[in-house]
PDB file of C-alpha atoms in Angstrom:
ATOM      1  CA  MET A1097       2.527 -11.556 -15.784  1.00 59.00           C
ATOM      2  CA  THR A1098       1.917 -14.699 -13.900  1.00 69.00           C
ATOM      3  CA  ALA A1099       5.475 -15.484 -13.769  1.00 77.00           C
ATOM      4  CA  ASP A1100       6.229 -12.518 -11.873  1.00 78.00           C
ATOM      5  CA  PHE A1101       3.720 -13.075  -9.129  1.00 73.00           C
ATOM      6  CA  ILE A1102       4.967 -16.499  -9.042  1.00 82.00           C
ATOM      7  CA  ARG A1103       8.893 -15.292  -8.427  1.00 85.00           C
ATOM      8  CA  ILE A1104       7.093 -12.709  -5.514  1.00 82.00           C
ATOM      9  CA  LEU A1105       5.097 -15.493  -3.877  1.00 81.00           C
ATOM     10  CA  VAL A1106       8.157 -17.579  -3.901  1.00 85.00           C
ATOM     11  CA  LEU A1107      10.799 -14.786  -2.610  1.00 86.00           C
ATOM     12  CA  CYS A1108       7.950 -14.257   0.351  1.00 87.00           C
ATOM     13  CA  LEU A1109       8.324 -18.181   1.100  1.00 87.00           C
ATOM     14  CA  VAL A1110      12.327 -17.963   0.997  1.00 89.00           C
ATOM     15  CA  SER A1111      12.086 -15.230   3.125  1.00 89.00           C
ATOM     16  CA  ALA A1112      10.139 -16.252   5.791  1.00 89.00           C
ATOM     17  CA  VAL A1113      12.222 -19.183   6.042  1.00 89.00           C
ATOM     18  CA  ALA A1114      15.686 -17.434   5.920  1.00 90.00           C
ATOM     19  CA  VAL A1115      13.933 -14.732   8.757  1.00 89.00           C
ATOM     20  CA  LEU A1116      13.247 -17.986  10.975  1.00 89.00           C
ATOM     21  CA  TYR A1117      16.356 -19.656  10.994  1.00 90.00           C
ATOM     22  CA  LEU A1118      17.745 -15.704  11.642  1.00 91.00           C
ATOM     23  CA  ARG A1119      15.546 -15.213  14.624  1.00 89.00           C
ATOM     24  CA  ARG A1120      17.132 -18.102  16.582  1.00 91.00           C
ATOM     25  CA  THR A1121      20.670 -17.416  15.687  1.00 92.00           C
ATOM     26  CA  SER A1122      20.660 -12.935  15.950  1.00 90.00           C
ATOM     27  CA  PRO A1123      17.579 -11.522  16.348  1.00 89.00           C
ATOM     28  CA  GLU A1124      19.374  -8.353  14.563  1.00 90.00           C
ATOM     29  CA  GLN A1125      19.979  -9.658  11.709  1.00 92.00           C
ATOM     30  CA  ALA A1126      16.391 -11.448  11.295  1.00 90.00           C
ATOM     31  CA  PHE A1127      14.791  -8.030  11.706  1.00 89.00           C
ATOM     32  CA  LEU A1128      17.399  -6.406   9.484  1.00 91.00           C
ATOM     33  CA  CYS A1129      16.829  -9.510   6.615  1.00 91.00           C
ATOM     34  CA  ALA A1130      12.773  -9.221   7.175  1.00 89.00           C
ATOM     35  CA  LEU A1131      12.670  -5.780   6.449  1.00 89.00           C
ATOM     36  CA  ALA A1132      15.046  -5.743   2.825  1.00 92.00           C
ATOM     37  CA  ALA A1133      12.868  -9.328   1.899  1.00 90.00           C
ATOM     38  CA  GLY A1134       9.643  -6.713   2.716  1.00 88.00           C
ATOM     39  CA  THR A1135      11.182  -3.789   0.343  1.00 89.00           C
ATOM     40  CA  VAL A1136      12.469  -5.397  -2.455  1.00 90.00           C
ATOM     41  CA  ILE A1137       9.241  -7.549  -2.795  1.00 87.00           C
ATOM     42  CA  LEU A1138       6.951  -4.797  -2.508  1.00 85.00           C
ATOM     43  CA  ILE A1139       8.865  -2.542  -5.024  1.00 88.00           C
ATOM     44  CA  LEU A1140       8.556  -6.031  -7.158  1.00 85.00           C
ATOM     45  CA  ALA A1141       4.564  -6.216  -6.230  1.00 83.00           C
ATOM     46  CA  LEU A1142       4.870  -2.315  -7.561  1.00 82.00           C
ATOM     47  CA  ARG A1143       6.497  -2.813 -10.219  1.00 83.00           C
ATOM     48  CA  LEU A1144       4.222  -5.551 -11.617  1.00 79.00           C
ATOM     49  CA  PHE A1145       1.257  -3.309 -10.467  1.00 79.00           C
ATOM     50  CA  SER A1146       1.940  -0.375 -12.074  1.00 78.00           C
ATOM     51  CA  SER A1147       2.227  -1.887 -15.841  1.00 72.00           C
ATOM     52  CA  ALA A1148      -1.387  -2.817 -14.883  1.00 72.00           C
ATOM     53  CA  VAL A1149      -2.654   0.419 -13.671  1.00 71.00           C
ATOM     54  CA  GLU A1150      -0.771   2.609 -16.802  1.00 73.00           C
ATOM     55  CA  SER A1151      -3.194   0.337 -19.223  1.00 70.00           C
ATOM     56  CA  PHE A1152      -6.268   0.935 -16.888  1.00 69.00           C
ATOM     57  CA  LEU A1153      -6.150   4.943 -16.957  1.00 67.00           C
ATOM     58  CA  GLN A1154      -6.372   5.445 -20.752  1.00 70.00           C
ATOM     59  CA  LEU A1155     -10.041   4.729 -19.707  1.00 68.00           C
ATOM     60  CA  PHE A1156     -10.409   7.650 -17.971  1.00 67.00           C
ATOM     61  CA  THR A1157     -11.058  10.917 -19.135  1.00 66.00           C
ATOM     62  CA  PRO A1158      -9.089  14.265 -17.559  1.00 67.00           C
ATOM     63  CA  ASN A1159     -12.085  14.680 -15.090  1.00 66.00           C
ATOM     64  CA  THR A1160     -12.409  11.095 -13.527  1.00 68.00           C
ATOM     65  CA  LEU A1161      -9.079  10.011 -14.324  1.00 69.00           C
ATOM     66  CA  SER A1162      -8.286  12.916 -10.664  1.00 75.00           C
ATOM     67  CA  TYR A1163     -10.461  10.830  -8.834  1.00 78.00           C
ATOM     68  CA  PHE A1164      -8.678   7.321  -9.740  1.00 78.00           C
ATOM     69  CA  LYS A1165      -5.964   9.452  -8.402  1.00 82.00           C
ATOM     70  CA  VAL A1166      -7.081   9.379  -5.146  1.00 85.00           C
ATOM     71  CA  ALA A1167      -8.166   6.198  -4.994  1.00 84.00           C
ATOM     72  CA  LEU A1168      -4.853   4.660  -6.241  1.00 84.00           C
ATOM     73  CA  LYS A1169      -3.078   6.999  -3.872  1.00 90.00           C
ATOM     74  CA  THR A1170      -5.463   5.584  -1.320  1.00 92.00           C
ATOM     75  CA  LEU A1171      -4.808   1.962  -2.145  1.00 91.00           C
ATOM     76  CA  GLY A1172      -1.627   2.892  -1.890  1.00 89.00           C
ATOM     77  CA  ILE A1173      -1.741   4.436   1.501  1.00 92.00           C
ATOM     78  CA  ALA A1174      -3.879   1.092   3.151  1.00 94.00           C
ATOM     79  CA  TYR A1175      -1.702  -1.214   1.941  1.00 91.00           C
ATOM     80  CA  LEU A1176       1.935   0.456   3.022  1.00 91.00           C
ATOM     81  CA  THR A1177      -0.064   0.958   6.182  1.00 93.00           C
ATOM     82  CA  GLY A1178      -0.737  -2.467   6.164  1.00 93.00           C
ATOM     83  CA  PHE A1179       3.132  -3.511   5.889  1.00 89.00           C
ATOM     84  CA  VAL A1180       4.208  -1.776   8.156  1.00 91.00           C
ATOM     85  CA  ALA A1181       1.854  -2.203  11.056  1.00 92.00           C
ATOM     86  CA  ASP A1182       2.050  -5.671  10.364  1.00 92.00           C
ATOM     87  CA  THR A1183       5.657  -5.669  10.629  1.00 87.00           C
ATOM     88  CA  CYS A1184       6.016  -3.936  13.673  1.00 88.00           C
ATOM     89  CA  ARG A1185       3.428  -6.628  15.212  1.00 90.00           C
ATOM     90  CA  ASP A1186       6.106  -9.257  13.848  1.00 87.00           C
ATOM     91  CA  PHE A1187       8.577  -7.776  15.828  1.00 84.00           C
ATOM     92  CA  GLY A1188       6.334  -7.705  18.968  1.00 87.00           C
ATOM     93  CA  GLN A1189       5.799  -3.630  18.707  1.00 88.00           C
ATOM     94  CA  THR A1190       2.591  -3.329  19.023  1.00 91.00           C
ATOM     95  CA  ALA A1191       2.244   0.435  20.408  1.00 91.00           C
ATOM     96  CA  LEU A1192       4.065   1.259  17.104  1.00 90.00           C
ATOM     97  CA  ALA A1193       1.532  -0.536  14.871  1.00 91.00           C
ATOM     98  CA  SER A1194      -1.217   1.123  16.202  1.00 93.00           C
ATOM     99  CA  VAL A1195       0.367   4.555  15.713  1.00 92.00           C
ATOM    100  CA  ALA A1196       1.429   3.688  11.728  1.00 92.00           C
ATOM    101  CA  GLU A1197      -2.656   2.618  11.559  1.00 94.00           C
ATOM    102  CA  THR A1198      -3.772   5.584  12.936  1.00 93.00           C
ATOM    103  CA  GLY A1199      -1.039   7.571  10.862  1.00 93.00           C
ATOM    104  CA  GLY A1200      -2.530   6.007   7.687  1.00 92.00           C
ATOM    105  CA  ARG A1201      -5.917   6.531   8.553  1.00 94.00           C
ATOM    106  CA  CYS A1202      -5.004  10.135   8.876  1.00 93.00           C
ATOM    107  CA  ALA A1203      -2.791  10.246   5.772  1.00 93.00           C
ATOM    108  CA  ILE A1204      -5.919   8.964   3.607  1.00 92.00           C
ATOM    109  CA  PHE A1205      -8.707  11.615   5.439  1.00 92.00           C
ATOM    110  CA  LEU A1206      -6.214  14.080   4.434  1.00 92.00           C
ATOM    111  CA  LEU A1207      -5.940  12.854   0.860  1.00 90.00           C
ATOM    112  CA  CYS A1208      -9.549  12.556   0.635  1.00 88.00           C
ATOM    113  CA  LEU A1209     -10.360  15.859   1.809  1.00 89.00           C
ATOM    114  CA  PRO A1210     -10.628  17.406  -1.340  1.00 85.00           C
ATOM    115  CA  LEU A1211     -12.876  15.052  -2.747  1.00 83.00           C
ATOM    116  CA  LEU A1212     -14.710  15.922   0.203  1.00 85.00           C
ATOM    117  CA  SER A1213     -15.002  19.402  -0.781  1.00 86.00           C
ATOM    118  CA  SER A1214     -16.303  18.982  -4.045  1.00 82.00           C
ATOM    119  CA  LEU A1215     -18.895  16.703  -3.050  1.00 83.00           C
ATOM    120  CA  LEU A1216     -20.321  19.158  -0.589  1.00 88.00           C
ATOM    121  CA  GLN A1217     -20.248  21.691  -3.152  1.00 87.00           C
ATOM    122  CA  ALA A1218     -21.678  19.503  -5.640  1.00 84.00           C
ATOM    123  CA  ALA A1219     -24.443  19.319  -2.994  1.00 86.00           C
ATOM    124  CA  VAL A1220     -25.181  22.418  -1.887  1.00 88.00           C
ATOM    125  CA  ARG A1221     -25.774  23.409  -5.931  1.00 88.00           C
ATOM    126  CA  LEU A1222     -28.275  20.788  -6.188  1.00 87.00           C
ATOM    127  CA  THR A1223     -30.351  22.138  -3.152  1.00 87.00           C
ATOM    128  CA  ARG A1224     -29.916  25.770  -4.603  1.00 82.00           C
ATOM    129  CA  LEU A1225     -31.874  24.588  -7.429  1.00 69.00           C
TER     130      LEU A1225
END
């Protein structure tokens, strides 16, 4: 697990150097290199993370598991949104970065609506007692 994390960090550094070099000679290729490297690094990180999550999921009952799944999806959306927004900012597209962040916030809100609904229903039931 630690070796996989070190590989990811080394790949980040090598990719950053390659992108800096390519940015001087060919900005289009630098963009594609950064996009490809970011995608590969994200896939490697998700693979590393998924094995830990699978063992962690065994601790939950079916009732609490649904809440944990929502939390994991929310975390994934937040990380992907941050990655896309940072990539857009790196290429000088601050407006697109803001749109990506707004879209991520909306996706998280929509994902949490069922939780909010069940929370409000529980609150109403408690006030009727």
